[in-house]
Coordinates of C-alpha atoms and ligand atoms in Angstrom, one line a residue:
M17 CA 130.4 118.2 98.6
S18 CA 128.8 119.9 95.6
P19 CA 130.0 118.6 92.3
A20 CA 132.4 120.7 90.4
S21 CA 132.5 121.2 86.6
P22 CA 135.7 120.5 84.6
S23 CA 136.5 124.3 84.9
G24 CA 136.3 124.0 88.6
L25 CA 133.2 126.2 88.9
R26 CA 130.2 124.7 90.6
R27 CA 127.8 124.4 87.6
G28 CA 124.7 122.4 86.9
T29 CA 124.2 121.3 90.6
L30 CA 121.0 119.5 91.2
Y31 CA 118.8 119.9 94.4
V32 CA 115.9 117.6 95.2
G33 CA 112.7 118.8 97.0
L34 CA 110.3 116.2 98.3
D35 CA 106.8 116.9 99.6
S36 CA 104.8 114.2 101.4
S37 CA 101.4 115.9 101.6
T38 CA 98.1 114.5 102.9
Q39 CA 97.3 113.0 99.5
S40 CA 100.5 112.7 97.5
L41 CA 104.3 112.5 97.3
T42 CA 105.9 115.1 95.0
A43 CA 109.5 115.6 93.8
I44 CA 110.8 118.7 92.3
V45 CA 114.4 118.9 91.1
I46 CA 116.1 122.2 90.4
E47 CA 119.2 122.9 88.6
V48 CA 121.5 125.6 89.8
N49 CA 124.1 127.4 87.8
G50 CA 125.7 130.1 90.0
T51 CA 122.7 132.0 91.3
D52 CA 120.3 130.9 88.6
A53 CA 117.8 128.1 89.2
R54 CA 115.4 126.4 87.1
V55 CA 113.0 123.4 87.6
V56 CA 114.2 120.4 85.6
F57 CA 111.9 117.7 87.1
D58 CA 108.4 117.7 88.7
A59 CA 106.5 114.6 89.3
S60 CA 103.7 113.4 91.8
L61 CA 102.4 110.1 93.1
P62 CA 98.8 110.4 94.6
F63 CA 98.6 107.9 97.4
D64 CA 95.1 106.5 96.7
E65 CA 95.7 105.7 93.1
T66 CA 99.4 104.8 93.2
F67 CA 99.2 102.6 96.4
P68 CA 95.6 101.1 96.5
Q69 CA 96.9 98.2 98.7
Y70 CA 96.8 100.6 101.7
G71 CA 93.2 101.5 101.1
T72 CA 93.5 105.2 101.7
D73 CA 90.8 107.7 100.9
H74 CA 92.3 111.2 100.1
G75 CA 95.4 109.9 101.9
V76 CA 93.5 108.7 105.1
L77 CA 93.1 105.1 106.2
P78 CA 89.5 103.8 106.6
R79 CA 88.1 105.6 109.6
T80 CA 86.6 103.7 112.6
Q81 CA 85.7 106.8 114.5
P82 CA 84.5 110.0 112.6
D83 CA 86.9 112.3 114.6
E84 CA 90.0 110.2 114.2
A85 CA 92.3 110.2 111.1
F86 CA 95.4 108.0 110.6
S87 CA 97.7 107.4 107.6
S88 CA 100.4 104.7 107.0
P89 CA 104.0 105.2 107.6
V90 CA 104.7 102.2 105.6
M91 CA 102.8 103.7 102.6
W92 CA 104.9 107.0 103.0
A93 CA 108.1 104.8 102.8
D94 CA 106.8 102.9 99.7
A95 CA 106.1 106.3 98.1
L96 CA 109.5 107.7 99.1
E97 CA 111.2 104.7 97.3
A98 CA 108.9 105.1 94.2
I99 CA 109.5 108.8 93.8
L100 CA 113.2 108.6 94.2
E101 CA 113.2 105.8 91.6
K102 CA 111.5 108.1 89.3
V103 CA 114.2 110.8 89.8
A104 CA 116.9 108.1 89.5
T105 CA 115.5 107.0 86.1
S106 CA 114.5 110.4 84.8
G107 CA 117.5 110.8 82.6
L108 CA 118.9 113.6 84.8
D109 CA 122.6 113.1 85.7
V110 CA 121.9 112.1 89.3
S111 CA 125.6 112.2 90.2
R112 CA 125.1 116.0 90.2
I113 CA 122.6 115.9 93.1
A114 CA 124.3 117.8 95.9
A115 CA 121.5 117.9 98.4
V116 CA 118.0 116.7 99.2
S117 CA 115.4 118.1 101.5
G118 CA 111.8 117.7 102.2
S119 CA 108.4 118.9 103.3
A120 CA 105.7 116.9 105.0
Q121 CA 102.2 117.5 106.2
Q122 CA 102.5 119.0 109.7
H123 CA 101.6 117.6 113.0
G124 CA 101.4 113.8 112.2
S125 CA 103.6 111.5 114.3
V126 CA 105.4 108.2 113.7
Y127 CA 106.3 105.8 116.6
L128 CA 109.5 103.9 116.1
N129 CA 110.5 100.9 118.3
G130 CA 114.0 100.2 119.8
D131 CA 115.2 98.3 116.6
A132 CA 114.9 101.3 114.4
G133 CA 118.2 102.8 114.8
R134 CA 120.1 99.5 114.1
M135 CA 117.7 98.5 111.2
L136 CA 117.9 101.8 109.5
S137 CA 121.6 101.8 109.5
R138 CA 121.6 98.4 107.8
L139 CA 118.8 98.6 105.2
D140 CA 119.2 95.7 102.6
P141 CA 119.3 97.2 99.1
A142 CA 118.1 93.9 97.7
Q143 CA 114.8 94.5 99.5
P144 CA 112.1 97.1 99.1
L145 CA 112.1 99.8 101.7
A146 CA 108.6 99.3 102.9
S147 CA 109.1 95.7 103.9
Q148 CA 111.9 96.7 106.1
I149 CA 110.0 99.6 107.8
A150 CA 107.1 97.5 109.1
P151 CA 109.2 95.8 111.8
I152 CA 110.5 99.0 113.3
L153 CA 107.2 100.6 113.9
A154 CA 105.9 100.6 117.5
R155 CA 102.6 101.8 116.1
R156 CA 101.4 100.7 112.7
I157 CA 99.5 103.9 112.0
A158 CA 100.2 107.6 112.3
P159 CA 97.6 110.1 113.5
I160 CA 97.6 113.1 111.1
W161 CA 96.4 116.6 111.1
L162 CA 92.8 115.7 110.2
D163 CA 92.4 114.0 113.6
S164 CA 90.2 116.0 116.0
S165 CA 89.7 113.5 118.7
T166 CA 92.0 115.0 121.4
S167 CA 89.9 117.8 123.0
A168 CA 90.3 116.2 126.5
E169 CA 94.1 115.9 126.2
C170 CA 94.3 119.6 124.9
A171 CA 92.5 120.7 128.1
E172 CA 94.8 118.5 130.3
I173 CA 98.0 119.9 128.8
A174 CA 96.9 123.6 128.9
D175 CA 95.9 123.1 132.5
A176 CA 99.1 121.6 133.5
V177 CA 101.2 124.3 132.1
G178 CA 99.2 127.2 133.6
G179 CA 96.4 127.8 131.0
S180 CA 96.0 128.3 127.2
D181 CA 97.5 131.8 127.3
V182 CA 100.7 130.4 128.8
L183 CA 100.9 127.6 126.3
A184 CA 100.3 130.0 123.4
R185 CA 102.8 132.5 124.6
R186 CA 105.5 129.8 125.1
T187 CA 104.8 127.5 122.1
G188 CA 103.1 129.9 119.5
S189 CA 99.7 128.1 119.8
R190 CA 97.0 127.2 122.4
A191 CA 96.4 123.4 122.5
F192 CA 95.0 122.2 119.2
E193 CA 93.4 118.8 118.6
R194 CA 95.6 118.0 115.7
F195 CA 98.9 119.1 117.2
T196 CA 101.4 116.3 118.0
G197 CA 101.6 116.8 121.7
P198 CA 97.9 116.1 122.4
Q199 CA 98.1 113.2 119.9
I200 CA 101.0 111.7 121.8
R201 CA 99.2 112.0 125.1
K202 CA 96.1 110.1 123.7
F203 CA 98.4 107.3 122.5
A204 CA 100.3 107.1 125.8
A205 CA 97.0 106.7 127.7
S206 CA 95.2 104.5 125.2
D207 CA 97.9 102.1 124.4
P208 CA 100.6 102.2 127.2
G209 CA 102.3 99.1 125.9
G210 CA 102.7 100.6 122.5
Y211 CA 103.9 103.8 124.0
A212 CA 106.4 102.0 126.2
A213 CA 107.7 100.2 123.1
T214 CA 108.3 103.5 121.4
E215 CA 111.8 104.7 121.5
R216 CA 111.4 107.7 119.1
V217 CA 108.4 109.8 118.3
H218 CA 109.1 111.4 114.9
L219 CA 107.1 114.0 112.9
V220 CA 106.3 112.9 109.4
S221 CA 109.1 115.2 108.2
S222 CA 111.9 113.8 110.5
Y223 CA 110.8 110.3 110.0
L224 CA 111.2 110.5 106.2
A225 CA 114.5 112.3 106.6
S226 CA 115.6 109.4 108.9
L227 CA 114.8 106.9 106.1
L228 CA 117.0 108.9 103.8
V229 CA 120.0 109.1 106.1
G230 CA 119.6 105.6 107.5
G231 CA 119.6 106.8 111.0
E232 CA 118.1 109.5 113.0
A233 CA 117.3 113.0 111.6
P234 CA 116.5 115.9 113.8
I235 CA 113.2 117.9 113.8
D236 CA 113.5 121.4 112.5
P237 CA 112.0 124.3 114.5
G238 CA 109.4 125.0 111.8
D239 CA 107.8 121.6 112.1
A240 CA 108.4 121.3 115.9
S241 CA 106.2 124.4 116.3
G242 CA 103.3 122.3 115.4
A243 CA 103.6 120.0 118.4
N244 CA 102.6 122.4 121.3
L245 CA 105.9 121.2 122.8
M246 CA 108.6 123.8 121.6
D247 CA 109.6 126.9 123.3
L248 CA 109.4 129.5 120.5
A249 CA 112.0 131.7 122.1
D250 CA 114.9 129.3 122.3
K251 CA 113.6 126.7 119.6
Q252 CA 114.1 123.8 122.0
W253 CA 111.7 121.4 123.6
W254 CA 109.9 123.1 126.4
P255 CA 110.2 120.9 129.5
A256 CA 106.9 122.0 131.1
A257 CA 104.9 121.1 128.0
V258 CA 106.9 117.9 127.4
G259 CA 106.3 116.8 131.0
A260 CA 102.6 117.8 130.8
T261 CA 102.1 115.6 127.7
A262 CA 103.4 112.1 128.6
S263 CA 105.8 110.5 131.0
G264 CA 109.2 109.7 129.6
L265 CA 108.5 111.8 126.5
A266 CA 111.7 113.9 126.7
E267 CA 113.8 110.8 126.0
K268 CA 111.6 109.8 123.0
L269 CA 111.8 113.1 121.1
P270 CA 114.5 113.7 118.5
T271 CA 116.6 116.9 118.9
I272 CA 115.5 120.1 117.4
A273 CA 118.1 121.5 114.9
P274 CA 118.1 124.5 112.6
S275 CA 116.2 124.1 109.3
W276 CA 119.5 124.4 107.3
S277 CA 121.2 121.6 109.3
V278 CA 122.8 118.7 107.5
A279 CA 121.1 115.6 108.9
G280 CA 123.5 113.2 107.1
T281 CA 123.9 111.9 103.6
L282 CA 121.8 109.6 101.5
S283 CA 122.5 106.2 103.0
P284 CA 124.3 103.3 101.3
Y285 CA 120.8 101.7 100.8
W286 CA 119.8 104.5 98.3
Q287 CA 123.2 104.5 96.7
A288 CA 123.2 100.8 96.0
R289 CA 119.5 100.4 95.2
L290 CA 118.9 103.5 93.0
G291 CA 122.4 104.5 92.1
L292 CA 122.0 107.9 93.9
P293 CA 125.0 109.7 95.2
P294 CA 125.8 110.4 98.9
A295 CA 124.1 113.7 98.7
R296 CA 123.6 115.9 101.7
I297 CA 120.2 115.5 103.4
I298 CA 119.1 118.9 104.8
A299 CA 116.6 118.7 107.7
W300 CA 113.1 118.4 106.5
S301 CA 110.3 120.8 107.5
G302 CA 106.6 121.1 107.5
D303 CA 104.6 121.8 104.4
N304 CA 103.6 125.3 105.4
P305 CA 107.2 126.5 106.3
C306 CA 108.4 125.1 103.1
S307 CA 105.7 126.8 101.1
L308 CA 106.6 130.0 102.7
I309 CA 110.0 129.6 100.8
G310 CA 108.4 128.1 97.8
V311 CA 106.2 131.1 97.2
G312 CA 109.0 133.5 97.7
L313 CA 107.9 135.0 100.9
A314 CA 111.3 135.4 102.6
R315 CA 110.4 139.0 103.8
E316 CA 107.6 140.4 106.0
G317 CA 104.6 142.1 104.4
R318 CA 102.8 139.8 102.0
V319 CA 100.8 136.8 102.7
A320 CA 100.3 133.4 100.9
I321 CA 97.2 131.3 100.7
S322 CA 97.6 127.6 100.1
L323 CA 94.4 125.9 98.7
G324 CA 95.5 122.2 99.3
T325 CA 93.7 119.6 101.2
S326 CA 93.6 122.2 104.0
D327 CA 93.4 126.0 103.2
T328 CA 96.0 127.9 105.0
I329 CA 96.9 131.6 105.1
F330 CA 100.4 132.5 106.2
G331 CA 103.1 135.1 106.1
L332 CA 106.6 135.8 107.5
M333 CA 106.9 137.7 110.8
K334 CA 110.1 139.1 112.1
E335 CA 108.8 138.9 115.7
P336 CA 106.5 136.3 117.1
R337 CA 103.2 138.1 117.6
V338 CA 101.0 135.4 119.2
D339 CA 97.3 135.5 118.3
P340 CA 95.4 136.7 121.5
S341 CA 92.1 135.2 120.1
G342 CA 93.7 131.8 120.1
T343 CA 92.8 131.1 116.5
G344 CA 96.1 131.2 114.7
H345 CA 99.6 129.9 115.2
V346 CA 103.1 131.3 115.2
F347 CA 105.6 128.8 113.9
A348 CA 109.4 129.2 113.4
A349 CA 110.2 130.0 109.7
P350 CA 113.0 128.1 107.7
T351 CA 114.8 131.6 107.5
G352 CA 115.3 131.7 111.2
D353 CA 112.4 134.2 111.6
Y354 CA 108.8 133.4 112.4
M355 CA 105.5 132.9 110.5
G356 CA 101.9 133.5 111.3
L357 CA 99.4 130.9 110.0
T358 CA 95.7 130.1 110.3
C359 CA 94.5 126.7 109.0
F360 CA 91.0 125.7 107.8
S361 CA 90.4 122.0 107.4
N362 CA 87.5 122.4 105.1
G363 CA 89.6 123.4 102.2
S364 CA 89.7 121.2 99.0
L365 CA 87.8 118.5 100.8
A366 CA 84.7 120.9 101.1
R367 CA 85.0 122.2 97.6
E368 CA 85.1 118.5 96.4
R369 CA 82.0 117.7 98.5
V370 CA 80.0 120.5 96.7
Q371 CA 81.6 119.5 93.3
D372 CA 80.6 115.8 93.8
A373 CA 77.1 116.7 95.1
Y374 CA 76.2 118.2 91.6
G375 CA 78.5 115.8 89.5
F376 CA 80.6 118.7 88.4
T377 CA 84.0 118.7 86.9
W378 CA 86.4 121.5 87.8
T379 CA 85.4 123.2 84.5
D380 CA 81.7 123.1 85.6
F381 CA 82.8 124.4 89.0
S382 CA 84.6 127.3 87.4
R383 CA 81.7 128.0 85.1
A384 CA 79.3 128.1 88.1
L385 CA 81.5 130.8 89.6
D386 CA 81.5 132.6 86.3
I387 CA 77.8 132.9 86.0
T388 CA 76.9 133.8 89.5
P389 CA 77.3 137.4 90.9
A390 CA 79.6 138.5 93.7
G391 CA 77.8 138.3 97.0
N392 CA 75.6 135.5 95.7
Q393 CA 72.5 137.6 96.2
G394 CA 72.8 137.2 99.9
R395 CA 73.0 133.4 99.9
V396 CA 75.5 132.0 102.3
L397 CA 76.8 128.5 103.0
I398 CA 78.9 127.6 106.1
P399 CA 80.9 124.6 104.7
W400 CA 81.6 122.6 107.8
F401 CA 81.4 119.2 106.0
E402 CA 84.4 117.9 108.2
P403 CA 85.3 119.0 111.8
E404 CA 86.6 122.6 111.5
I405 CA 89.8 124.0 112.9
T406 CA 89.0 127.6 112.4
P407 CA 86.6 128.4 114.0
A408 CA 86.7 125.3 116.2
V409 CA 83.8 123.1 115.2
A410 CA 83.8 119.6 116.7
N411 CA 80.4 118.3 115.2
P412 CA 80.5 119.0 111.6
R413 CA 77.3 120.4 110.0
V414 CA 76.7 122.5 106.8
H415 CA 74.6 125.5 107.3
R416 CA 72.6 127.3 104.5
Y417 CA 71.2 130.8 104.8
R418 CA 68.6 131.8 102.1
L419 CA 70.3 129.1 99.9
S420 CA 68.5 126.2 98.3
E421 CA 70.4 123.0 98.2
D422 CA 69.0 122.4 94.7
D423 CA 70.7 125.6 93.2
A424 CA 74.1 124.0 92.1
A425 CA 75.7 127.2 90.8
A426 CA 74.7 129.2 93.8
N427 CA 76.1 126.5 96.1
V428 CA 79.5 126.5 94.3
R429 CA 79.8 130.2 94.7
A430 CA 78.6 130.0 98.3
V431 CA 81.3 127.6 99.3
V432 CA 84.1 129.6 97.7
E433 CA 82.9 132.9 99.0
A434 CA 82.5 131.5 102.5
Q435 CA 86.1 130.1 102.6
Q436 CA 87.6 133.3 101.3
M437 CA 85.6 135.5 103.7
S438 CA 86.4 133.2 106.6
M439 CA 90.1 133.5 105.7
A440 CA 89.9 137.2 105.6
V441 CA 88.0 137.4 109.0
H442 CA 90.2 135.0 110.8
S443 CA 93.7 136.4 109.6
T444 CA 93.3 139.9 111.0
W445 CA 95.3 138.8 114.1
M446 CA 98.4 138.7 112.0
S447 CA 98.2 142.5 111.7
V448 CA 99.4 142.5 108.1
S449 CA 97.7 144.8 105.7
I450 CA 97.0 142.3 102.9
D451 CA 97.4 144.0 99.5
T452 CA 99.2 141.1 97.7
I453 CA 98.6 137.5 98.0
H454 CA 100.7 134.5 96.7
A455 CA 98.3 131.7 95.9
T456 CA 99.4 128.1 95.8
G457 CA 98.1 124.6 96.2
G458 CA 96.2 122.4 93.9
A459 CA 93.1 124.6 93.7
A460 CA 95.1 127.7 92.9
A461 CA 95.1 126.2 89.4
N462 CA 91.4 127.5 89.3
K463 CA 91.4 131.2 88.1
E464 CA 87.8 131.7 89.1
I465 CA 88.5 130.8 92.8
L466 CA 91.5 133.3 92.7
R467 CA 89.2 135.9 91.3
V468 CA 86.9 135.6 94.4
M469 CA 90.0 135.6 96.6
A470 CA 91.1 138.9 95.0
D471 CA 87.8 140.5 95.3
V472 CA 87.1 139.4 98.8
F473 CA 90.5 140.7 100.1
G474 CA 90.7 143.7 97.7
A475 CA 94.2 142.4 97.0
E476 CA 96.3 141.5 94.0
V477 CA 96.7 137.7 93.7
Y478 CA 99.7 136.1 92.0
R479 CA 99.7 132.4 91.3
S480 CA 102.9 130.6 92.4
T481 CA 105.3 129.4 89.7
V482 CA 104.9 125.8 90.2
S483 CA 101.7 123.9 91.4
N484 CA 103.5 122.5 94.5
S485 CA 105.2 125.3 96.3
A486 CA 106.0 123.1 99.4
A487 CA 108.2 120.8 97.1
L488 CA 109.8 123.7 95.4
G489 CA 110.4 125.3 98.9
A490 CA 112.1 122.0 100.0
A491 CA 114.4 122.1 96.9
L492 CA 115.3 125.7 97.5
R493 CA 116.0 124.8 101.2
A494 CA 118.2 122.0 100.1
W495 CA 120.1 124.5 98.0
H496 CA 120.3 126.9 100.9
G497 CA 121.4 124.3 103.3
D498 CA 124.2 123.1 101.0
T499 CA 125.5 126.7 100.6
V500 CA 125.5 127.0 104.4
A501 CA 127.3 123.7 104.7
E502 CA 129.9 124.8 102.1
G503 CA 130.6 128.0 104.1
T504 CA 129.2 130.3 101.3
P505 CA 125.5 130.9 102.4
L506 CA 123.4 132.6 99.7
P507 CA 120.9 135.2 100.9
W508 CA 117.3 134.1 100.9
D509 CA 116.4 136.8 98.3
T510 CA 118.7 135.1 95.9
I511 CA 117.6 131.5 96.8
T512 CA 113.9 132.5 96.3
A513 CA 114.2 134.5 93.2
I514 CA 112.8 131.5 91.1
A515 CA 109.8 131.4 93.3
R516 CA 108.7 135.0 92.8
P517 CA 105.5 134.8 90.8
N518 CA 105.6 136.6 87.3
T519 CA 103.1 139.3 86.6
S520 CA 101.3 137.3 83.8
S521 CA 99.6 135.3 86.7
L522 CA 98.3 138.6 88.2
I523 CA 94.6 138.8 89.1
S524 CA 93.6 142.3 90.3
P525 CA 90.6 142.9 92.5
N526 CA 87.6 144.6 91.1
P527 CA 86.5 147.6 93.2
V528 CA 82.9 147.2 92.8
R529 CA 82.9 143.5 93.8
H530 CA 85.3 144.3 96.6
A531 CA 82.7 146.8 97.9
T532 CA 80.2 144.1 97.8
Y533 CA 82.2 141.8 100.0
R534 CA 83.0 144.7 102.4
E535 CA 79.3 144.9 102.9
L536 CA 78.7 141.2 103.1
M537 CA 81.6 140.4 105.4
P538 CA 80.0 141.5 108.8
I539 CA 76.9 139.5 107.8
Y540 CA 79.0 136.5 107.0
E541 CA 80.5 136.9 110.4
A542 CA 77.0 136.9 111.9
C543 CA 76.1 133.7 109.9
E544 CA 79.3 132.0 111.5
A545 CA 78.3 133.1 114.9
H546 CA 74.7 131.9 114.4
A547 CA 76.0 128.5 113.1
L548 CA 78.2 128.3 116.2
G549 CA 75.1 129.0 118.4
Q550 CA 76.5 132.3 119.5
G551 CA 74.3 134.9 117.7
P552 CA 70.8 135.8 116.3
D553 CA 69.5 134.5 113.0
P554 CA 71.2 136.6 110.2
T555 CA 68.5 136.0 107.6
P556 CA 67.0 139.5 107.9
A557 CA 70.4 141.1 107.4
L558 CA 70.9 138.9 104.4
E559 CA 67.5 139.9 102.9
R560 CA 68.4 143.5 103.3
F561 CA 71.7 142.8 101.5
A562 CA 69.9 141.0 98.7
R563 CA 67.5 143.9 98.2
R564 CA 70.1 146.7 98.3
Ligands
ADP602 P1 97.9 118.6 99.4 O1 99.2 119.1 99.0 O2 97.3 119.1 100.6 O3 97.8 117.0 99.3 P2 97.2 119.8 96.8 O4 97.8 121.2 97.0 O5 98.0 118.9 96.0 O6 96.9 119.0 98.2 O7 95.8 120.0 96.3 C1 95.0 119.0 95.8 C2 93.6 119.4 95.6 O8 93.5 120.4 94.7 C3 92.7 118.3 95.1 O9 92.2 117.4 96.1 C4 91.6 119.0 94.4 O10 90.5 119.2 95.3 C5 92.2 120.4 94.2 N1 92.1 120.8 92.8 C6 92.9 120.4 91.8 N2 92.5 121.1 90.6 C7 91.6 121.9 90.9 C8 90.8 122.9 90.1 N3 91.0 123.1 88.8 N4 89.9 123.6 90.8 C9 89.7 123.4 92.1 N5 90.4 122.5 92.8 C10 91.3 121.8 92.3
XUL603 C1 98.7 123.3 109.4 C2 97.9 122.1 109.0 C3 97.8 121.6 107.6 C4 98.8 120.5 107.4 C5 98.6 119.7 106.2 O1 98.7 123.6 110.7 O2 97.4 121.4 109.9 O3 98.1 122.7 106.7 O4 100.1 121.0 107.5 O5 98.8 120.5 105.0

């Protein structure tokens, strides 16, 4: 399958990685010669600006309920065609593309009707993709991970399988509002007709892979772990959870196949419309599992922090150590191992809310961090602008302790310090001693934010080699899957060599500032507890901290 050079050696092979995230679609192309890889193409299409006709705000359709969040599967299809057209017209010799894989925001679901299989296998290359997708949707919109409206469904599913602990032990997570299972249950109950018309429930990842193969792509175990429906031990749908979620669901779910599976080849539609070759499509995965590869974490021991729309902290695990506190998740990793992850919804969205409140550019934001001291003189902000996942907060509210809303610079420092301390506090369940962090995501471009990260964790922070590690991870997974299909699998250490961050991006912790955060951290925890209505007012402790 992979193209051969005139000398018969496999040289200059291209692999495409796509990342359909909350706010944009990115493509990264790597060129591989032997075991050397380099990035030769990197482009992004932000949804709001590129496709204004869908009316999204940060990738989310206009909300009718504050706790619901939907996006548009037709917009994602539109974006898929637009980004592949960019690749096709980039000047790269696209005939050398051997495989394509992808990454997508986790948990979101797409509902296809009974015409989908037939229509996808016969897409008309004379017509844009999006116009041919609208008729195969059983549901026009797709609930996404920012939706927090399914608390009742979470409780019902957990009860039906024997409780939260059982669900967490079997699937890697207790029931979470944004997870696909509870979202499907809500749809089945609120729109029985739409649910009955649904033949396939895809994740965003398997939906987009299906558009590429012109048929039905499987779901990989990494993304399936975000559904509250997969048995972590055998990496297959767990019948008890599927039965507890919605009737007839077992028949509507695609199969789960290993992350390196070949889902098919680029369909005749893409060949005729864009002149692309029949490259292998390697199963897509979720953005966090792809980022694990894209930051080079194919071994246990280090963690990554992604500062994207959400903030996530994650690391590879050889064994699935499920979080007894119910905060974090264990997902299957694209390597066949596991990964621990904790997700915070008030990531970039919260930083932007503070930025916007003071009319700051990111340069102003960085300067505010620069001119304020570590510990912020005992001024704390709990940044729950949106419903929060960790800790669970259904009714968003921002809390300020000893912090005036008028002090712009102190509010900037307060939001960043709170986010980093919260990640440190809520990741202890992973039992990884964190001395090295690989930072990625849009906000990892901001050195001052990474400095706070290094000082809070007392860890060395490396910035990832590309701004979008999920797309790079997808490209590396395409390469890996292609070598598996060729019968000559390369070890992950070789595949991820390009992703290992270089030392020039290193930010070392400052011992004095780290000591400050060690002192502040328990008081920050007390602020969180107070904000949750579970503890006394922490102001006296903050005053003592400020006077010390
Ligand atoms: P996602 O993949 O979740 O869509 P990204 O990882 O692309 O998101 O991150 C996008 C976000 O990065 C933007 O919404 C913005 O808030 C943030 N960002 C970009 N540049 C900076 C910067 N210099 N400082 C802080 N945040 C930034
Ligand atoms: C992870 C999560 C988010 C989404 C979007 O559980 O909900 O990180 O994957 O990035």
